[in-house]
PDB file of C-alpha atoms in Angstrom:
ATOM      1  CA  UNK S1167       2.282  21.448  16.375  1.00 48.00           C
ATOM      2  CA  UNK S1168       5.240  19.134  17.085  1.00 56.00           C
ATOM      3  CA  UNK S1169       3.457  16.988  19.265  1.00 65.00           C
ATOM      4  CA  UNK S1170       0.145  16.857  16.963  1.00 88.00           C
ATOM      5  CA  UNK S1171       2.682  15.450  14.377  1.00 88.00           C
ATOM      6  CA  UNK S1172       1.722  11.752  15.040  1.00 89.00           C
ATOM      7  CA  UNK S1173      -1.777  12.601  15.317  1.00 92.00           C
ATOM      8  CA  UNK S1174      -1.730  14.133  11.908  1.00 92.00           C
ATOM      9  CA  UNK S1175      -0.002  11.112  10.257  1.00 93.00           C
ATOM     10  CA  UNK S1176      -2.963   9.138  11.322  1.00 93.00           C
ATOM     11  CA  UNK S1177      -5.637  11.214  10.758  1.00 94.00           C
ATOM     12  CA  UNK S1178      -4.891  11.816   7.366  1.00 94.00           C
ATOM     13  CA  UNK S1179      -4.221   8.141   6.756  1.00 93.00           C
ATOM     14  CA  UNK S1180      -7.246   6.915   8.077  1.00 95.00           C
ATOM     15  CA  UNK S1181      -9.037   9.604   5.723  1.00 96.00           C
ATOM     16  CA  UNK S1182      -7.053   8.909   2.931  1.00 93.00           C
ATOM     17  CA  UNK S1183      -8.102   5.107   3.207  1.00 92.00           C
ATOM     18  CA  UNK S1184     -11.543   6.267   3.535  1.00 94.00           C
ATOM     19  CA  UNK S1185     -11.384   8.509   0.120  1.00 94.00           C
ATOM     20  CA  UNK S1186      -9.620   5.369  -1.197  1.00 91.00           C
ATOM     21  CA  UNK S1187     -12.055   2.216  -0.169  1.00 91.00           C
ATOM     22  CA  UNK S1188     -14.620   4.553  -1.791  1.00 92.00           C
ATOM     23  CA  UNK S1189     -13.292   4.495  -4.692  1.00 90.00           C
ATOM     24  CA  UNK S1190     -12.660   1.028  -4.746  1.00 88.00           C
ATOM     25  CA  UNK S1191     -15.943   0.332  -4.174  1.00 90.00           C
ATOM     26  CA  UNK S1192     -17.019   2.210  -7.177  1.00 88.00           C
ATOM     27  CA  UNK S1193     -14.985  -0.477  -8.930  1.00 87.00           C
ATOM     28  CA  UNK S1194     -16.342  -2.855  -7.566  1.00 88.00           C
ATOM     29  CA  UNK S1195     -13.309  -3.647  -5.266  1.00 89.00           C
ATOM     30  CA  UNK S1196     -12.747  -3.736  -1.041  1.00 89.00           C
ATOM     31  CA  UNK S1197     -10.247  -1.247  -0.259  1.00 87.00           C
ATOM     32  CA  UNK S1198      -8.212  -4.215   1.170  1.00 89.00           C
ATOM     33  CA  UNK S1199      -8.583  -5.957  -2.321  1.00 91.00           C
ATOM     34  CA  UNK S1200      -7.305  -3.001  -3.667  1.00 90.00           C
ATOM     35  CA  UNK S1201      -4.494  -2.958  -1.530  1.00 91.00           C
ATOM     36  CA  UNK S1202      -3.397  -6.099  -2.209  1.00 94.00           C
ATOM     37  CA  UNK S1203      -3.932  -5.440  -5.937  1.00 94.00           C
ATOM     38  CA  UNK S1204      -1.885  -2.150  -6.240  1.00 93.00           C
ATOM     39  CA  UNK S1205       1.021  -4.035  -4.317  1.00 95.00           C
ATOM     40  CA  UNK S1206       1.150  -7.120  -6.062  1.00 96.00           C
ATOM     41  CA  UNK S1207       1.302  -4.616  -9.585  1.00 94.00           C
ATOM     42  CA  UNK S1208       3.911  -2.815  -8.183  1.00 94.00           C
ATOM     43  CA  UNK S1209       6.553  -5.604  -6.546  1.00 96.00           C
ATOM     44  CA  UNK S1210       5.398  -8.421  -9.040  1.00 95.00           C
ATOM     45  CA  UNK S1211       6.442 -11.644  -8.092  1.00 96.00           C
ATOM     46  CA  UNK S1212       5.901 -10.924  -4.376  1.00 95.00           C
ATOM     47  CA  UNK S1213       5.616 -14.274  -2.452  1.00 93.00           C
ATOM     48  CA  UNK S1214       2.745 -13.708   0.126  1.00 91.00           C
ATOM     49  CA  UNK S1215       4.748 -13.685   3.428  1.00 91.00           C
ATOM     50  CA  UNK S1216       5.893 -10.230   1.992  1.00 94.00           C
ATOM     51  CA  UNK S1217       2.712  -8.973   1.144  1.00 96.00           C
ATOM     52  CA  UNK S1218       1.299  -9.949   4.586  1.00 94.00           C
ATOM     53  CA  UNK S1219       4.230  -8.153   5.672  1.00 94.00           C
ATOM     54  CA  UNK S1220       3.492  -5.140   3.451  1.00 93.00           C
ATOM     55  CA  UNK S1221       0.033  -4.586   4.642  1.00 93.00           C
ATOM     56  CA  UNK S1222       0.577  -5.137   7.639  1.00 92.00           C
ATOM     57  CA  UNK S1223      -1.936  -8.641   7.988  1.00 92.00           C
ATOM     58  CA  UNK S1224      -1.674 -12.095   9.487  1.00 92.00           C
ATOM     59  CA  UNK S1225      -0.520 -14.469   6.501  1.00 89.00           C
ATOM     60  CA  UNK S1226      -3.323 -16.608   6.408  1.00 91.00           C
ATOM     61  CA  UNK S1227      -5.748 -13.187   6.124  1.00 91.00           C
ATOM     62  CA  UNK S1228      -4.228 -12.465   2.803  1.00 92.00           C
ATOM     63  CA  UNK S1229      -4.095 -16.185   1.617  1.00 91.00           C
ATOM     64  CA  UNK S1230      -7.641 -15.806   1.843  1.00 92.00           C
ATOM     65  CA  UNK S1231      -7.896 -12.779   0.181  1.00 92.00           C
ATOM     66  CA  UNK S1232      -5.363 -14.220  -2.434  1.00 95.00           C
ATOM     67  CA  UNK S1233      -7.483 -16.876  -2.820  1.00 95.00           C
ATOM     68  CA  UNK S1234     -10.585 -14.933  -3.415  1.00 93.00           C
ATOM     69  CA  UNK S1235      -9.159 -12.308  -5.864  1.00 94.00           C
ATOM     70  CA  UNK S1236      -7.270 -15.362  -7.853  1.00 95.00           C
ATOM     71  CA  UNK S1237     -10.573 -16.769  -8.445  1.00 94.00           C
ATOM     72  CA  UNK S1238     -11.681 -13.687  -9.790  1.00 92.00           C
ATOM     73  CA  UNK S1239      -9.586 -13.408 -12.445  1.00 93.00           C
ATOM     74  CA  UNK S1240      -7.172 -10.546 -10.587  1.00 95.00           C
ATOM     75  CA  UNK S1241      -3.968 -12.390  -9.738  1.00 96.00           C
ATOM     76  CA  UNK S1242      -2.087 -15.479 -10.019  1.00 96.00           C
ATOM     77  CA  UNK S1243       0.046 -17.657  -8.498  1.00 95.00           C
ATOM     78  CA  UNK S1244       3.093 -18.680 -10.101  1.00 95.00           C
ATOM     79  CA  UNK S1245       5.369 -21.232  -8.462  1.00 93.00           C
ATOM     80  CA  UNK S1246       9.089 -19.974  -7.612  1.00 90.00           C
ATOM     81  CA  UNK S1247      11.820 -20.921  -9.815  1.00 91.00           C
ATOM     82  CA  UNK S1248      13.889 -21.173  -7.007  1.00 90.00           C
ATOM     83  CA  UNK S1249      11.703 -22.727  -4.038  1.00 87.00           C
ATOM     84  CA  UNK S1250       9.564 -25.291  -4.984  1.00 86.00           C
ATOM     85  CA  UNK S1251       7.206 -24.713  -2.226  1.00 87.00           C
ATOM     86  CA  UNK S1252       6.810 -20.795  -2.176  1.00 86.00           C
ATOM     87  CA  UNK S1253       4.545 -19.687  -4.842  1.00 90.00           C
ATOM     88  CA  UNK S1254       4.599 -15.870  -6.320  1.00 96.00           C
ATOM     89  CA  UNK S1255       2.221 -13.502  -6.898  1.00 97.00           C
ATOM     90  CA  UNK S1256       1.532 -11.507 -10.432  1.00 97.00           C
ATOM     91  CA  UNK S1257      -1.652  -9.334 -11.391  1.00 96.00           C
ATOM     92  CA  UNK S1258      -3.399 -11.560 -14.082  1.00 95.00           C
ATOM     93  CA  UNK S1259      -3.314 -10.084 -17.465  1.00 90.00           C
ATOM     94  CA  UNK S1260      -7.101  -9.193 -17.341  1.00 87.00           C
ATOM     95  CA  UNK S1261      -6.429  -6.751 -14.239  1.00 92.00           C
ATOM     96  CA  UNK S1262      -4.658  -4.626 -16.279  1.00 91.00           C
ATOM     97  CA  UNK S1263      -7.696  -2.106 -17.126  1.00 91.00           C
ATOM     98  CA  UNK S1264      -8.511  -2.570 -13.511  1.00 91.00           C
ATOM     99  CA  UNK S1265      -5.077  -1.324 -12.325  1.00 92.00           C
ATOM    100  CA  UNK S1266      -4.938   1.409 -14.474  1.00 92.00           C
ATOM    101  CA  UNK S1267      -8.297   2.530 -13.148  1.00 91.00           C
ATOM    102  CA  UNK S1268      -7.015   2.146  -9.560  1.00 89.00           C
ATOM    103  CA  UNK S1269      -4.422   4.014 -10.066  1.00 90.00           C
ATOM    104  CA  UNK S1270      -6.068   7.089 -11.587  1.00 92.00           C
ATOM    105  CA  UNK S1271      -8.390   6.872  -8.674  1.00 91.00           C
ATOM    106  CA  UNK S1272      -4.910   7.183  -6.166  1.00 90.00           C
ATOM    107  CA  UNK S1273      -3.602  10.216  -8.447  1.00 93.00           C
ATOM    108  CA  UNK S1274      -6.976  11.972  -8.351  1.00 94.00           C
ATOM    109  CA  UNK S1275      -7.048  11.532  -4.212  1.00 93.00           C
ATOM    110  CA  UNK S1276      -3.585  12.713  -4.095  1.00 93.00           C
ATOM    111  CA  UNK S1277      -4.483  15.534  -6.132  1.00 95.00           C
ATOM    112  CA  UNK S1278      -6.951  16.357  -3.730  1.00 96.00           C
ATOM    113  CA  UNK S1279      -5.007  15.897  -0.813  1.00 95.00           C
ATOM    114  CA  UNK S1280      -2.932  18.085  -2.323  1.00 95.00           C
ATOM    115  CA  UNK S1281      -5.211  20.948  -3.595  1.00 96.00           C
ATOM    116  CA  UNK S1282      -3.815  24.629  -2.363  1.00 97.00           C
ATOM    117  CA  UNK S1283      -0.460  23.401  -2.116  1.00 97.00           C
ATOM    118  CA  UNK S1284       2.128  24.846  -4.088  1.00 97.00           C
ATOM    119  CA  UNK S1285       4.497  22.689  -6.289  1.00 95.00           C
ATOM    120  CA  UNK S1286       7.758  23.850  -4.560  1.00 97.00           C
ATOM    121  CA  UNK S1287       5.742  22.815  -0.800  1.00 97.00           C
ATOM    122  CA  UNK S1288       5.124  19.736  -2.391  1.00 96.00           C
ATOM    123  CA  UNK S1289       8.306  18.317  -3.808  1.00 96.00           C
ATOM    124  CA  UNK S1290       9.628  19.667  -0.076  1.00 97.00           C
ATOM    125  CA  UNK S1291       6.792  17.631   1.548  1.00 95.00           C
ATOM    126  CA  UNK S1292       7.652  14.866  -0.365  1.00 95.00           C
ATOM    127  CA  UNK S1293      11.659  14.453   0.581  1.00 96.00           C
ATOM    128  CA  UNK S1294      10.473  15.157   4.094  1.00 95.00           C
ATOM    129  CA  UNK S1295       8.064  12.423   4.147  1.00 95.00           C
ATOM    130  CA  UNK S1296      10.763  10.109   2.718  1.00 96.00           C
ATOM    131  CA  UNK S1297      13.378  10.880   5.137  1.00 96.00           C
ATOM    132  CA  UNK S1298      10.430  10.561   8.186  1.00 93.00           C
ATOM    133  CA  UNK S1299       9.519   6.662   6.353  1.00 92.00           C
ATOM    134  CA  UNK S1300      13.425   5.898   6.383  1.00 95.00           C
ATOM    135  CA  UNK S1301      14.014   7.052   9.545  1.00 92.00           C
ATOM    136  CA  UNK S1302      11.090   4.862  10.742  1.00 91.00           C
ATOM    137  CA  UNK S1303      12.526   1.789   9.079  1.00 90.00           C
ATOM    138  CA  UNK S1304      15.812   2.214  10.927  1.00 89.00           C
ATOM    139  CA  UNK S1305      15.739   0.081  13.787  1.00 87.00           C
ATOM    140  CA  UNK S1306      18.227   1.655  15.069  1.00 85.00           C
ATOM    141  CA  UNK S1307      17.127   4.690  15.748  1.00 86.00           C
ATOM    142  CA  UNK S1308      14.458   3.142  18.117  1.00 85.00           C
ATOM    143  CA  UNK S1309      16.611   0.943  20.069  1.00 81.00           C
ATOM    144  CA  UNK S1310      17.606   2.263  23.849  1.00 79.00           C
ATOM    145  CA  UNK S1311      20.467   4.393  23.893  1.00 71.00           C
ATOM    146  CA  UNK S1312      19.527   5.157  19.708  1.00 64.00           C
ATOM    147  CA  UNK S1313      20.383   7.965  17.785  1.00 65.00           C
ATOM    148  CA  UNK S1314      16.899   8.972  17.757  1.00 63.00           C
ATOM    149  CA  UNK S1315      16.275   8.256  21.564  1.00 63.00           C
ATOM    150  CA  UNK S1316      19.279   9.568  23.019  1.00 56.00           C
TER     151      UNK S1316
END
């Protein structure tokens, strides 16, 4: 099982993102729109280096998409209060329904993902899966000679 573990991870990413553009789509939404939606809602006032950074995208692929969804009524750009070139991203006021439909969408998957396991396996699933995302962000631990590769 141990070294399945990485295979696993993806797997069930790649058909959790499947489960999830679907349901975008039945908002009438890309699953990379909805991306970028759900993380501008939740780290409001994100500048879009950050969110590039977030999802894992070139910069100039989510100014585009910015760009797009901004026209669209989803999200604005704000300028910084304390960089007068950077400007800052906010879901627009009229997203709000939209968000809140996204996100039932994201509880119902997980839900499903879910289904069969008990409470107690989940909350223990859960703190594992934090401490595996922290461990991943410590560069550290993947440095030669790291903790993590002896």
């Amino acid at each position: 099982m141990e070294g399945n573990l990485g295979f696993y991870f993806g797997d069930i990413a790649r058909l959790a993102r499947k489960r999830f553009d679907a349901a975008a789509r039945a908002d009438g939404l890309t699953g990379a729109q909805w991306r970028v939606l759900m993380v501008i809602a939740r780290n409001s006032g994100i500048n879009q280096g950050q969110l590039a950074d977030r999802l894992d995208v070139e910069p100039i692929t989510v100014c585009r998409m910015i760009d797009r969804m901004e026209h669209s009524g989803l999200v604005e750009r704000r300028p910084s209060p304390t960089d007068r070139r950077a400007r800052l991203l906010f879901a627009a006021a009229d997203a709000d329904s939209l968000i809140a439909r996204i996100d039932a969408h994201g509880r119902r998957i997980v839900e499903a993902m879910t289904h069969n396991v008990a409470p107690e396996d989940r909350a223990r699933l859960t703190g594992l899966l934090e401490t595996i995302r922290a461990n991943m962000l410590d560069d550290a631990l993947f440095l030669p000679g790291g903790r993590a590769l002896g």
